[in-house]
Amino acid sequence: MEAFESTIQIGISACLAGEKVRFDTGHKRSNFCMDELGNYVEYKKFCPEVAVGMSIPRATIRQVRVGDTIKVCRPDGSGDVGQSLTAYGERVATEQAKELSGFVFCAKSPSCGMERVKVYNEAGTGNSSEGIGFFAAQIMKHNPNLPCEENGRLSDRHLRENFVMRVYVYKHWQTLNLDCVGVHELTRFHAKHKYLLMSHNYEAYKALGRLLGNAVGHDIEEIKAQYISHLMQGLSRPASRKNQANTLSHLQGYFKNVLSKIEKQELCEAIEQYREGIVPLYVPLTLLKHHLTVHSNDYLTEQVYFNPYPNALKLRFGI
């Protein structure tokens, strides 16, 4: 069931890759990105501040509100690079990011932060955490389906698992020959991702089913655009224990006629213990995978839910 052959490229802020490109010649290397996830993906590194001509070392920059606009400049208000960062971000977003399956940004950076970047008042006497990094903003604006995350949030095991899962799903989508994809191929893709989406957002699963069910006679390009947009939005919500347990119960139903009474009880108890937070997701999943090995089912074997990414990443051990 586990087959990940295509090379996955992820964009990353260069400082998170360990490159000494920060204003003080330092870095903010992400051990998870480089030592764990890095074994399965290739990174394309970006330092927008260096890319627009800033030196190493350099003076610090911040976002500063001046009237109705925001500058990215030194604390004294000089050296505004806001327009340069925006132009560079737009160029990367439109020329390079289309080949990426995800992006990891440096949190709180005036160029790379995804959210909650400090925006100072012109006098420098106060700030609010309402900004978005100028470079990151362009990447996300022009690639709204691209899975993006910040290094700090990847410390949360649920957000970490969710990000990696979305990267692999998005890569699955990118490997389709979209010029040749019709309703049949879309429906098959949806069927493979059925239980994964159900575990994250049941409403999105039903809505996409209706979209495909009514697709005949409509513009297929518009259907494809709507499908991937709603799919990635639906998967962006980390799966709750309740939704996961309900999904596991649905999967259990496929084995109701082949398991012994003791096996059924064991599986029910594992799912309930997961629901109650006693055991991680990996416990009932392992049981289901075992039964699927013994009692083969072609439809379940194709379900991405069982192996959304390499098991060696151990992302389901802690959720």
XYZ file of C-alpha atoms in Angstrom:
319
model
C 0.000 0.000 0.000
C 2.947 2.326 0.523
C 4.495 3.640 -2.686
C 6.147 7.038 -2.879
C 8.323 7.145 -5.959
C 7.974 10.702 -7.284
C 10.425 13.302 -6.040
C 8.735 15.835 -3.798
C 10.093 19.378 -3.799
C 9.324 21.713 -0.917
C 10.221 25.371 -0.686
C 11.876 26.458 2.552
C 13.252 29.629 4.066
C 17.019 29.193 3.681
C 17.722 29.959 7.340
C 15.552 26.954 8.319
C 17.768 24.773 6.140
C 20.747 25.862 8.233
C 22.149 28.447 5.832
C 23.740 31.406 7.621
C 21.733 34.085 5.871
C 20.118 35.895 8.785
C 20.882 39.535 9.586
C 23.386 38.458 12.269
C 25.000 35.737 10.078
C 23.095 33.078 12.022
C 20.443 30.541 11.050
C 17.339 28.891 12.536
C 17.842 25.326 11.342
C 14.756 23.119 11.641
C 15.802 19.671 12.844
C 12.502 18.140 11.791
C 12.686 19.549 8.280
C 16.314 18.705 7.679
C 16.882 15.515 9.702
C 13.506 13.779 9.388
C 11.345 15.067 6.549
C 14.492 15.853 4.586
C 15.078 12.125 4.101
C 12.000 11.966 1.866
C 11.846 15.332 0.089
C 14.100 17.763 -1.713
C 14.231 21.398 -0.616
C 14.409 24.511 -2.726
C 15.844 27.213 -0.500
C 14.908 30.876 -0.553
C 16.167 33.884 1.373
C 14.202 36.805 -0.043
C 16.178 39.424 1.874
C 19.463 38.278 0.380
C 17.775 37.808 -3.002
C 16.811 41.504 -3.139
C 20.379 42.578 -2.473
C 20.674 42.826 1.299
C 24.056 41.920 2.724
C 25.127 39.384 5.360
C 25.378 40.713 8.024
C 22.830 43.523 7.678
C 20.716 45.850 9.740
C 17.458 44.402 11.032
C 14.268 45.212 9.157
C 10.678 45.399 10.317
C 7.241 46.123 8.965
C 6.204 49.720 9.663
C 2.796 51.217 8.999
C 2.971 54.640 7.398
C -0.512 55.943 6.772
C -2.390 53.355 4.756
C 0.715 51.496 3.604
C 3.271 49.196 5.196
C 6.988 49.533 4.578
C 9.675 46.922 5.243
C 12.599 48.957 6.458
C 15.209 49.509 9.152
C 13.972 50.627 12.585
C 14.851 54.233 11.689
C 12.576 54.087 8.637
C 15.310 53.954 6.003
C 16.072 51.318 3.397
C 12.543 50.272 2.449
C 12.659 46.929 0.569
C 8.924 46.230 0.601
C 8.406 46.636 -3.131
C 11.498 44.572 -3.921
C 10.345 41.741 -1.647
C 6.900 41.789 -3.226
C 8.323 41.713 -6.754
C 10.696 38.877 -5.895
C 7.912 36.936 -4.170
C 5.645 37.328 -7.185
C 8.403 36.138 -9.500
C 9.103 33.026 -7.419
C 5.385 32.376 -6.951
C 4.634 32.426 -10.658
C 7.842 30.944 -12.077
C 9.069 28.415 -9.509
C 6.446 27.637 -6.871
C 4.227 25.779 -9.366
C 6.713 22.910 -9.153
C 6.621 22.810 -5.353
C 4.372 20.575 -3.251
C 4.696 22.588 -0.047
C 6.508 25.470 1.613
C 7.961 25.980 5.091
C 8.381 29.609 6.110
C 10.323 31.229 8.945
C 7.818 32.451 11.522
C 7.532 36.133 12.487
C 9.875 37.258 9.707
C 8.878 40.516 7.964
C 9.583 38.765 4.676
C 8.674 35.118 5.369
C 6.143 35.043 8.227
C 2.779 33.540 7.271
C 0.836 35.395 9.939
C 1.112 37.405 13.168
C 4.133 39.376 11.931
C 4.704 42.514 14.019
C 3.729 45.761 12.329
C 5.186 48.800 14.111
C 3.765 52.291 14.167
C 5.816 54.985 12.480
C 7.161 56.305 15.780
C 8.352 52.832 16.766
C 6.540 53.044 20.111
C 4.163 50.139 19.590
C 3.197 47.276 17.309
C 0.414 44.866 16.470
C 0.751 41.264 15.296
C -1.312 41.642 12.133
C 1.258 41.399 9.357
C 2.138 38.822 6.740
C 5.647 38.525 5.347
C 5.857 40.262 1.976
C 7.517 37.283 0.266
C 5.257 34.675 1.898
C 2.171 36.694 0.981
C 2.960 36.407 -2.720
C 3.666 32.678 -2.575
C 0.329 32.033 -0.862
C -1.621 34.503 -3.006
C -0.561 32.975 -6.314
C -0.624 29.352 -5.073
C -3.670 29.131 -2.787
C -3.735 25.308 -2.810
C -0.054 24.935 -1.885
C 0.393 23.466 1.631
C 2.268 26.077 3.678
C 3.432 26.038 7.275
C 5.767 27.892 9.638
C 8.694 26.323 11.458
C 7.318 27.125 14.911
C 3.957 25.499 14.238
C 5.690 22.327 13.080
C 6.612 21.729 16.721
C 2.953 20.833 17.270
C 2.622 17.132 16.432
C -0.897 17.525 14.993
C 0.050 20.456 12.755
C 3.218 18.644 11.709
C 1.308 15.527 10.674
C -1.324 17.611 8.916
C 1.231 19.559 6.891
C 3.131 16.480 5.714
C -0.122 14.722 4.824
C -1.243 17.702 2.720
C 2.119 17.833 0.950
C 1.782 14.199 -0.132
C -1.842 14.587 -1.220
C -0.974 17.690 -3.228
C 1.895 15.801 -4.858
C -0.547 13.029 -5.809
C -2.642 15.675 -7.524
C 0.359 17.231 -9.286
C 1.426 13.863 -10.714
C -1.900 13.475 -12.524
C -1.844 14.377 -16.197
C -4.430 17.086 -15.648
C -4.843 17.743 -19.366
C -6.258 14.234 -19.683
C -8.253 14.138 -16.449
C -12.007 13.902 -16.845
C -14.868 13.177 -14.475
C -13.989 9.474 -14.316
C -10.380 10.142 -13.290
C -11.477 12.772 -10.773
C -13.976 10.366 -9.264
C -11.306 7.689 -8.946
C -8.909 10.146 -7.306
C -11.667 11.160 -4.899
C -12.452 7.534 -4.111
C -8.837 6.882 -3.111
C -8.887 9.877 -0.757
C -12.365 9.218 0.595
C -11.513 8.126 4.114
C -8.626 10.536 4.511
C -10.914 13.467 3.742
C -13.703 11.990 5.848
C -11.388 11.866 8.865
C -10.613 15.577 8.517
C -13.822 17.128 7.254
C -16.919 15.040 6.638
C -18.831 18.000 5.225
C -16.099 18.611 2.632
C -16.159 14.934 1.690
C -19.907 15.041 1.048
C -19.688 18.361 -0.813
C -16.987 17.068 -3.158
C -19.023 13.935 -3.778
C -21.930 16.124 -4.856
C -19.621 18.242 -7.037
C -18.435 15.184 -8.924
C -21.892 13.655 -9.037
C -23.194 16.714 -10.884
C -20.074 17.305 -12.993
C -21.273 15.839 -16.279
C -22.139 18.611 -18.711
C -20.173 21.249 -16.818
C -16.804 22.823 -17.670
C -14.311 20.155 -16.574
C -11.551 22.722 -16.009
C -13.776 24.599 -13.570
C -14.717 21.334 -11.854
C -11.044 20.430 -11.434
C -10.233 23.874 -10.029
C -13.112 23.673 -7.559
C -12.218 20.121 -6.590
C -8.574 20.672 -5.653
C -9.396 23.945 -3.908
C -12.064 22.370 -1.694
C -9.979 19.240 -1.132
C -6.968 21.151 0.176
C -9.187 23.399 2.297
C -10.936 20.378 3.761
C -7.667 18.636 4.601
C -6.195 21.757 6.204
C -8.283 21.098 9.303
C -6.382 18.693 11.621
C -8.459 15.581 12.195
C -10.192 15.360 15.568
C -10.269 12.144 17.580
C -14.020 11.990 17.061
C -13.725 12.186 13.271
C -10.829 9.740 13.203
C -12.706 7.261 15.385
C -15.800 7.530 13.198
C -13.661 6.901 10.120
C -12.040 3.897 11.756
C -15.482 2.528 12.549
C -16.506 2.929 8.909
C -13.427 0.967 7.870
C -14.151 -1.683 10.488
C -17.465 -2.337 8.748
C -15.674 -3.848 5.752
C -14.523 -6.734 7.966
C -17.768 -7.514 9.788
C -18.278 -10.789 7.940
C -14.706 -12.080 8.107
C -13.515 -11.374 11.667
C -14.092 -13.634 14.625
C -16.015 -12.393 17.646
C -12.757 -11.919 19.560
C -11.134 -10.029 16.664
C -14.143 -7.732 16.372
C -14.065 -7.020 20.093
C -10.327 -6.323 20.005
C -10.752 -3.849 17.142
C -13.734 -2.143 18.779
C -11.779 -1.721 21.998
C -8.761 -0.282 20.176
C -10.950 2.270 18.362
C -12.706 3.239 21.592
C -9.404 3.567 23.461
C -8.195 5.861 20.702
C -11.412 7.894 20.914
C -10.846 8.315 24.648
C -7.218 9.366 24.197
C -5.735 6.264 25.811
C -3.782 5.073 22.758
C -2.488 6.868 19.652
C -4.017 6.517 16.188
C -1.324 4.065 15.219
C -2.813 1.335 17.451
C -6.219 0.827 15.773
C -4.662 1.544 12.378
C -2.154 -1.255 12.833
C -4.969 -3.670 13.629
C -6.935 -2.591 10.561
C -3.856 -2.942 8.352
C -3.288 -6.429 9.722
C -6.841 -7.487 8.922
C -6.536 -5.946 5.453
C -3.418 -8.021 4.848
C -5.235 -11.193 5.859
C -8.542 -10.325 4.206
C -7.601 -8.534 0.994
C -9.891 -5.796 -0.304
C -8.880 -3.949 -3.452
C -10.929 -0.847 -2.629
C -9.401 -0.480 0.840
C -5.921 -1.268 -0.414
C -6.112 1.868 -2.574
C -7.177 4.101 0.316
C -4.572 6.814 0.935
C -5.809 6.982 4.531
C -3.781 3.922 5.500
C -0.468 5.306 4.236
C -0.665 9.024 3.397
C 3.128 9.389 3.757
C 6.096 7.133 4.629
C 5.444 5.239 7.861
C 9.077 5.739 8.862
C 8.246 9.374 9.653
C 6.261 8.004 12.644
C 3.874 10.953 12.519
C 0.904 8.930 13.717
C 2.702 7.613 16.773
C 1.940 10.745 18.783
C -1.572 11.721 17.672
